[in-house]
Amino acid sequence: MALGRHILVEFYDCSDDIINSSKAIEEAMIEGVKASKTTFLNSTLHDFFPYGISAVIVLAESHIAIHTYPEYGFASLDFYTCGEVANPWAGFEIIAKHLQAKNYSIMEVKRGLKSLLPPELAVSNATEPKEEVASQIPFKRMHFFMDKFGITTSILQTTGELLHHVKSPFQDIKVLTTISFGKILLIDNIIQISESDEFIYHEIMAHPPLVIHPNPKKVLIIGGGDGALAREILKHDNIEKVVLVDIDKEVVETSKKFFPSCSVSFGHPKFELIIGDGIDYVKKAQDEQFDIIYNDSTDDNSGTGACEPLFSIEFMNNCKRILTKDGIMVTQAECIEGFPKSFASCFKKYGKVFGKDNITFGSVEMPSWNSQQAFSFCTKSNLHPIRDVNKEKAEAICKKMDLKYYSYKIHRAFYTHPRYIRKLFEDIKKAIEQEIGAAIAHKSQLRSSCLSYYCLGMLNFSIKMS
């Protein structure tokens, strides 16, 4: 006989969705409490970024603790009970089913063997729960999702329910429901859109270049598989064609199912969806084919490296080539404060391709991201988003389309920055000028060296001939 029973379990090949859901873990543990005939007192759970959960339930008879490693499909269980009524093995069997573990290892340790304890100290039923405590499981759990990206962290309270999870050949896609922002779309555990504020991002990305361009007809979107950017662009009657190229069909299907207000554009007669590689599409496209190009790919700082080619000089040169003479390219371009090195790197490339005087940017606050989002504005001509904005045109569009965020005043504010941000951007433009100047000087030096070698060779040839 022993005072307590302590079982230690290692679960393998668990459902990674379940062991990364604090709600599912807590449900499994509560069912384990009921099956083991133990008494719930209180609990605490913690979600780790980007994966993993630690959960503890304090029992009148001791405790249950679980720690999960979703990336490995592994979870460990520590289940300790005391008293003669509790049966931790019954609780273990229930928890194993909930975690969908295919394999496990288990051991039991007898705690406080009575044969080794002084008999005069024994107290009968010292740990038996009181009836009124055993009859209640009083708790209300709060679930949170944390998006830690760069120097910013967004913590959103969720319902704890994972609505959707699919791993495509390219990325990990999830849909959660939050308390304040509605459903959110995650790609590789980074927030892409939320129901409540996606209109801010998509209106401010879509409409400024459409207002500035003198007569936009054909538009290309790279990425943007949720469809919301296309939705905004197609509100303009003068647009004849919108081509959206996204490499991941799963993003499109997820948006159709869970974000119908975004994916409404997919049925539009002027809309063409191509599931394929945007880099390859741009490379093969004809010259001067599009008036505006939007690069709405995931972040260059996502950590996967998958989108790096979409921020390369080669890709930008091809984009410039297929733009018409007044063509504009807009790219979601990180945040100058959160990712200064990445921001500077991108804009140096833009400057080398389009010219330092033909690039600028706007920035907007995204509540669900708890950060600023910048958008580049690069043009083949000398169009400028503030100098060339037409107030009457902007206000007419805003009124006709009943836009929620974009307006003439917002347009100007979007491209207006505080002095310290303007200085950072001017420093980037100076660096572009210096790098271009150094490259020209290097080419000139090489040309001079080649000419010198050629002249020396001709001189030697003349001497030999003479």
PDB file of N, CA and C in Angstrom, residues 145 147 156 158 162-166 171-178 181-198 202 223-228 246 248-260 262-263 266 296 298-299 368-369:
ATOM      1  N   PHE A 145      -3.910  34.352 -28.336  1.00  0.00           N
ATOM      2  CA  PHE A 145      -2.949  34.072 -29.395  1.00  0.00           C
ATOM      3  C   PHE A 145      -1.933  35.197 -29.418  1.00  0.00           C
ATOM      4  N   ASP A 147       1.133  36.927 -31.559  1.00  0.00           N
ATOM      5  CA  ASP A 147       1.882  37.083 -32.803  1.00  0.00           C
ATOM      6  C   ASP A 147       3.076  37.971 -32.508  1.00  0.00           C
ATOM      7  N   LEU A 156      -3.934  38.641 -28.896  1.00  0.00           N
ATOM      8  CA  LEU A 156      -5.367  38.701 -29.124  1.00  0.00           C
ATOM      9  C   LEU A 156      -6.067  37.617 -28.316  1.00  0.00           C
ATOM     10  N   THR A 158      -8.767  34.898 -27.822  1.00  0.00           N
ATOM     11  CA  THR A 158      -9.514  34.055 -28.741  1.00  0.00           C
ATOM     12  C   THR A 158     -10.531  33.213 -27.986  1.00  0.00           C
ATOM     13  N   LEU A 162      -9.847  26.236 -32.763  1.00  0.00           N
ATOM     14  CA  LEU A 162      -9.148  26.266 -34.040  1.00  0.00           C
ATOM     15  C   LEU A 162     -10.154  25.901 -35.125  1.00  0.00           C
ATOM     16  N   LEU A 163     -10.606  26.894 -35.894  1.00  0.00           N
ATOM     17  CA  LEU A 163     -11.642  26.660 -36.895  1.00  0.00           C
ATOM     18  C   LEU A 163     -11.135  25.867 -38.084  1.00  0.00           C
ATOM     19  N   HIS A 164      -9.863  26.086 -38.427  1.00  0.00           N
ATOM     20  CA  HIS A 164      -9.332  25.484 -39.653  1.00  0.00           C
ATOM     21  C   HIS A 164      -7.821  25.395 -39.545  1.00  0.00           C
ATOM     22  N   HIS A 165      -7.270  24.298 -40.033  1.00  0.00           N
ATOM     23  CA  HIS A 165      -5.817  24.141 -40.072  1.00  0.00           C
ATOM     24  C   HIS A 165      -5.462  23.235 -41.233  1.00  0.00           C
ATOM     25  N   VAL A 166      -4.618  23.719 -42.122  1.00  0.00           N
ATOM     26  CA  VAL A 166      -4.156  22.917 -43.239  1.00  0.00           C
ATOM     27  C   VAL A 166      -2.697  23.278 -43.513  1.00  0.00           C
ATOM     28  N   GLN A 171       3.075  26.438 -47.006  1.00  0.00           N
ATOM     29  CA  GLN A 171       2.964  27.147 -45.735  1.00  0.00           C
ATOM     30  C   GLN A 171       1.905  26.511 -44.843  1.00  0.00           C
ATOM     31  N   ASP A 172       1.899  26.947 -43.591  1.00  0.00           N
ATOM     32  CA  ASP A 172       0.953  26.463 -42.596  1.00  0.00           C
ATOM     33  C   ASP A 172      -0.171  27.489 -42.454  1.00  0.00           C
ATOM     34  N   ILE A 173      -1.422  27.062 -42.635  1.00  0.00           N
ATOM     35  CA  ILE A 173      -2.558  27.983 -42.691  1.00  0.00           C
ATOM     36  C   ILE A 173      -3.545  27.643 -41.579  1.00  0.00           C
ATOM     37  N   LYS A 174      -3.935  28.658 -40.805  1.00  0.00           N
ATOM     38  CA  LYS A 174      -4.894  28.455 -39.718  1.00  0.00           C
ATOM     39  C   LYS A 174      -5.929  29.573 -39.710  1.00  0.00           C
ATOM     40  N   VAL A 175      -7.084  29.252 -39.144  1.00  0.00           N
ATOM     41  CA  VAL A 175      -8.117  30.262 -38.894  1.00  0.00           C
ATOM     42  C   VAL A 175      -8.553  30.131 -37.440  1.00  0.00           C
ATOM     43  N   LEU A 176      -8.491  31.241 -36.705  1.00  0.00           N
ATOM     44  CA  LEU A 176      -8.947  31.307 -35.322  1.00  0.00           C
ATOM     45  C   LEU A 176     -10.050  32.347 -35.209  1.00  0.00           C
ATOM     46  N   THR A 177     -10.817  32.254 -34.122  1.00  0.00           N
ATOM     47  CA  THR A 177     -11.806  33.294 -33.821  1.00  0.00           C
ATOM     48  C   THR A 177     -11.340  34.081 -32.615  1.00  0.00           C
ATOM     49  N   THR A 178     -11.226  35.401 -32.775  1.00  0.00           N
ATOM     50  CA  THR A 178     -10.829  36.264 -31.663  1.00  0.00           C
ATOM     51  C   THR A 178     -12.054  36.971 -31.101  1.00  0.00           C
ATOM     52  N   PHE A 181     -11.567  40.965 -32.805  1.00  0.00           N
ATOM     53  CA  PHE A 181     -11.325  41.181 -34.235  1.00  0.00           C
ATOM     54  C   PHE A 181     -11.991  40.144 -35.134  1.00  0.00           C
ATOM     55  N   GLY A 182     -12.850  39.300 -34.577  1.00  0.00           N
ATOM     56  CA  GLY A 182     -13.507  38.281 -35.389  1.00  0.00           C
ATOM     57  C   GLY A 182     -12.523  37.206 -35.826  1.00  0.00           C
ATOM     58  N   LYS A 183     -12.798  36.587 -36.954  1.00  0.00           N
ATOM     59  CA  LYS A 183     -11.907  35.537 -37.448  1.00  0.00           C
ATOM     60  C   LYS A 183     -10.602  36.150 -37.960  1.00  0.00           C
ATOM     61  N   ILE A 184      -9.490  35.441 -37.718  1.00  0.00           N
ATOM     62  CA  ILE A 184      -8.196  35.874 -38.237  1.00  0.00           C
ATOM     63  C   ILE A 184      -7.579  34.745 -39.048  1.00  0.00           C
ATOM     64  N   LEU A 185      -6.894  35.133 -40.117  1.00  0.00           N
ATOM     65  CA  LEU A 185      -6.167  34.188 -40.958  1.00  0.00           C
ATOM     66  C   LEU A 185      -4.698  34.251 -40.591  1.00  0.00           C
ATOM     67  N   LEU A 186      -4.111  33.081 -40.270  1.00  0.00           N
ATOM     68  CA  LEU A 186      -2.695  32.993 -39.933  1.00  0.00           C
ATOM     69  C   LEU A 186      -1.969  32.206 -41.010  1.00  0.00           C
ATOM     70  N   ILE A 187      -0.830  32.693 -41.427  1.00  0.00           N
ATOM     71  CA  ILE A 187       0.070  31.931 -42.290  1.00  0.00           C
ATOM     72  C   ILE A 187       1.398  31.823 -41.565  1.00  0.00           C
ATOM     73  N   ASP A 188       1.798  30.588 -41.318  1.00  0.00           N
ATOM     74  CA  ASP A 188       3.004  30.315 -40.526  1.00  0.00           C
ATOM     75  C   ASP A 188       2.944  31.046 -39.182  1.00  0.00           C
ATOM     76  N   ASN A 189       1.735  31.027 -38.575  1.00  0.00           N
ATOM     77  CA  ASN A 189       1.473  31.629 -37.263  1.00  0.00           C
ATOM     78  C   ASN A 189       1.674  33.140 -37.224  1.00  0.00           C
ATOM     79  N   ILE A 190       1.567  33.794 -38.361  1.00  0.00           N
ATOM     80  CA  ILE A 190       1.628  35.258 -38.435  1.00  0.00           C
ATOM     81  C   ILE A 190       0.290  35.762 -38.973  1.00  0.00           C
ATOM     82  N   ILE A 191      -0.300  36.750 -38.300  1.00  0.00           N
ATOM     83  CA  ILE A 191      -1.602  37.279 -38.696  1.00  0.00           C
ATOM     84  C   ILE A 191      -1.509  37.912 -40.082  1.00  0.00           C
ATOM     85  N   GLN A 192      -2.403  37.503 -40.972  1.00  0.00           N
ATOM     86  CA  GLN A 192      -2.485  38.081 -42.311  1.00  0.00           C
ATOM     87  C   GLN A 192      -3.655  39.053 -42.418  1.00  0.00           C
ATOM     88  N   ILE A 193      -4.832  38.597 -42.026  1.00  0.00           N
ATOM     89  CA  ILE A 193      -6.009  39.471 -42.048  1.00  0.00           C
ATOM     90  C   ILE A 193      -6.895  39.150 -40.857  1.00  0.00           C
ATOM     91  N   SER A 194      -7.683  40.123 -40.455  1.00  0.00           N
ATOM     92  CA  SER A 194      -8.747  39.897 -39.478  1.00  0.00           C
ATOM     93  C   SER A 194     -10.029  40.474 -40.048  1.00  0.00           C
ATOM     94  N   GLU A 195     -11.147  39.883 -39.674  1.00  0.00           N
ATOM     95  CA  GLU A 195     -12.435  40.329 -40.200  1.00  0.00           C
ATOM     96  C   GLU A 195     -12.702  41.798 -39.905  1.00  0.00           C
ATOM     97  N   SER A 196     -12.280  42.257 -38.741  1.00  0.00           N
ATOM     98  CA  SER A 196     -12.707  43.587 -38.307  1.00  0.00           C
ATOM     99  C   SER A 196     -11.900  44.731 -38.917  1.00  0.00           C
ATOM    100  N   ASP A 197     -10.631  44.506 -39.288  1.00  0.00           N
ATOM    101  CA  ASP A 197      -9.841  45.645 -39.782  1.00  0.00           C
ATOM    102  C   ASP A 197      -9.119  45.384 -41.102  1.00  0.00           C
ATOM    103  N   GLU A 198      -9.438  44.282 -41.814  1.00  0.00           N
ATOM    104  CA  GLU A 198      -8.769  44.033 -43.093  1.00  0.00           C
ATOM    105  C   GLU A 198      -9.044  45.150 -44.092  1.00  0.00           C
ATOM    106  N   HIS A 202      -6.512  46.843 -47.073  1.00  0.00           N
ATOM    107  CA  HIS A 202      -6.805  46.665 -48.492  1.00  0.00           C
ATOM    108  C   HIS A 202      -7.278  47.949 -49.168  1.00  0.00           C
ATOM    109  N   GLY A 223       0.276  37.352 -55.165  1.00  0.00           N
ATOM    110  CA  GLY A 223      -0.171  37.031 -53.809  1.00  0.00           C
ATOM    111  C   GLY A 223      -1.607  37.489 -53.637  1.00  0.00           C
ATOM    112  N   GLY A 224      -1.965  37.845 -52.398  1.00  0.00           N
ATOM    113  CA  GLY A 224      -3.326  38.353 -52.161  1.00  0.00           C
ATOM    114  C   GLY A 224      -4.399  37.319 -52.383  1.00  0.00           C
ATOM    115  N   GLY A 225      -4.076  36.035 -52.075  1.00  0.00           N
ATOM    116  CA  GLY A 225      -5.008  34.949 -52.337  1.00  0.00           C
ATOM    117  C   GLY A 225      -6.298  35.001 -51.546  1.00  0.00           C
ATOM    118  N   ASP A 226      -6.383  35.854 -50.526  1.00  0.00           N
ATOM    119  CA  ASP A 226      -7.648  36.010 -49.791  1.00  0.00           C
ATOM    120  C   ASP A 226      -8.693  36.740 -50.626  1.00  0.00           C
ATOM    121  N   GLY A 227      -8.242  37.506 -51.648  1.00  0.00           N
ATOM    122  CA  GLY A 227      -9.167  38.154 -52.566  1.00  0.00           C
ATOM    123  C   GLY A 227      -9.595  39.555 -52.212  1.00  0.00           C
ATOM    124  N   ALA A 228      -9.252  40.045 -51.029  1.00  0.00           N
ATOM    125  CA  ALA A 228      -9.763  41.350 -50.573  1.00  0.00           C
ATOM    126  C   ALA A 228      -9.173  42.513 -51.367  1.00  0.00           C
ATOM    127  N   ASP A 246      -1.422  33.591 -57.368  1.00  0.00           N
ATOM    128  CA  ASP A 246      -1.029  33.129 -56.030  1.00  0.00           C
ATOM    129  C   ASP A 246      -0.583  31.680 -56.128  1.00  0.00           C
ATOM    130  N   ASP A 248      -0.468  29.423 -53.804  1.00  0.00           N
ATOM    131  CA  ASP A 248      -1.070  28.481 -52.857  1.00  0.00           C
ATOM    132  C   ASP A 248      -2.586  28.451 -52.978  1.00  0.00           C
ATOM    133  N   LYS A 249      -3.110  27.375 -53.552  1.00  0.00           N
ATOM    134  CA  LYS A 249      -4.551  27.216 -53.716  1.00  0.00           C
ATOM    135  C   LYS A 249      -5.261  27.150 -52.365  1.00  0.00           C
ATOM    136  N   GLU A 250      -4.569  26.642 -51.327  1.00  0.00           N
ATOM    137  CA  GLU A 250      -5.201  26.482 -50.017  1.00  0.00           C
ATOM    138  C   GLU A 250      -5.591  27.822 -49.400  1.00  0.00           C
ATOM    139  N   VAL A 251      -4.815  28.878 -49.677  1.00  0.00           N
ATOM    140  CA  VAL A 251      -5.166  30.210 -49.177  1.00  0.00           C
ATOM    141  C   VAL A 251      -6.480  30.661 -49.801  1.00  0.00           C
ATOM    142  N   VAL A 252      -6.600  30.440 -51.098  1.00  0.00           N
ATOM    143  CA  VAL A 252      -7.823  30.813 -51.824  1.00  0.00           C
ATOM    144  C   VAL A 252      -9.025  30.058 -51.264  1.00  0.00           C
ATOM    145  N   GLU A 253      -8.895  28.750 -51.100  1.00  0.00           N
ATOM    146  CA  GLU A 253     -10.010  27.931 -50.613  1.00  0.00           C
ATOM    147  C   GLU A 253     -10.374  28.285 -49.171  1.00  0.00           C
ATOM    148  N   THR A 254      -9.367  28.575 -48.362  1.00  0.00           N
ATOM    149  CA  THR A 254      -9.626  28.974 -46.970  1.00  0.00           C
ATOM    150  C   THR A 254     -10.407  30.277 -46.925  1.00  0.00           C
ATOM    151  N   SER A 255     -10.034  31.227 -47.781  1.00  0.00           N
ATOM    152  CA  SER A 255     -10.738  32.510 -47.811  1.00  0.00           C
ATOM    153  C   SER A 255     -12.182  32.336 -48.276  1.00  0.00           C
ATOM    154  N   LYS A 256     -12.382  31.504 -49.284  1.00  0.00           N
ATOM    155  CA  LYS A 256     -13.752  31.265 -49.769  1.00  0.00           C
ATOM    156  C   LYS A 256     -14.647  30.724 -48.664  1.00  0.00           C
ATOM    157  N   LYS A 257     -14.095  29.852 -47.827  1.00  0.00           N
ATOM    158  CA  LYS A 257     -14.899  29.200 -46.792  1.00  0.00           C
ATOM    159  C   LYS A 257     -15.105  30.065 -45.561  1.00  0.00           C
ATOM    160  N   PHE A 258     -14.032  30.774 -45.140  1.00  0.00           N
ATOM    161  CA  PHE A 258     -14.087  31.460 -43.844  1.00  0.00           C
ATOM    162  C   PHE A 258     -14.127  32.990 -43.949  1.00  0.00           C
ATOM    163  N   PHE A 259     -13.780  33.549 -45.128  1.00  0.00           N
ATOM    164  CA  PHE A 259     -13.764  35.007 -45.287  1.00  0.00           C
ATOM    165  C   PHE A 259     -14.497  35.396 -46.571  1.00  0.00           C
ATOM    166  N   PRO A 260     -15.791  35.098 -46.656  1.00  0.00           N
ATOM    167  CA  PRO A 260     -16.536  35.364 -47.896  1.00  0.00           C
ATOM    168  C   PRO A 260     -16.583  36.835 -48.284  1.00  0.00           C
ATOM    169  N   CYS A 262     -14.151  38.809 -48.183  1.00  0.00           N
ATOM    170  CA  CYS A 262     -12.892  39.070 -48.890  1.00  0.00           C
ATOM    171  C   CYS A 262     -12.892  38.405 -50.260  1.00  0.00           C
ATOM    172  N   SER A 263     -13.370  37.176 -50.320  1.00  0.00           N
ATOM    173  CA  SER A 263     -13.267  36.381 -51.548  1.00  0.00           C
ATOM    174  C   SER A 263     -14.395  36.637 -52.537  1.00  0.00           C
ATOM    175  N   PHE A 266     -13.818  36.706 -56.417  1.00  0.00           N
ATOM    176  CA  PHE A 266     -13.456  35.557 -57.239  1.00  0.00           C
ATOM    177  C   PHE A 266     -14.486  35.250 -58.333  1.00  0.00           C
ATOM    178  N   ASP A 296       1.404  41.690 -53.132  1.00  0.00           N
ATOM    179  CA  ASP A 296       0.753  41.485 -51.831  1.00  0.00           C
ATOM    180  C   ASP A 296       1.161  40.134 -51.255  1.00  0.00           C
ATOM    181  N   THR A 298       3.407  37.502 -48.747  1.00  0.00           N
ATOM    182  CA  THR A 298       3.708  37.518 -47.317  1.00  0.00           C
ATOM    183  C   THR A 298       5.046  38.198 -47.095  1.00  0.00           C
ATOM    184  N   ASP A 299       5.351  38.471 -45.835  1.00  0.00           N
ATOM    185  CA  ASP A 299       6.485  39.321 -45.496  1.00  0.00           C
ATOM    186  C   ASP A 299       7.823  38.714 -45.886  1.00  0.00           C
ATOM    187  N   SER A 368      -5.065  45.102 -35.383  1.00  0.00           N
ATOM    188  CA  SER A 368      -4.940  43.689 -35.036  1.00  0.00           C
ATOM    189  C   SER A 368      -3.492  43.220 -35.032  1.00  0.00           C
ATOM    190  N   TRP A 369      -2.621  43.944 -35.726  1.00  0.00           N
ATOM    191  CA  TRP A 369      -1.196  43.596 -35.753  1.00  0.00           C
ATOM    192  C   TRP A 369      -0.409  44.334 -34.680  1.00  0.00           C
TER     193      TRP A 369
END
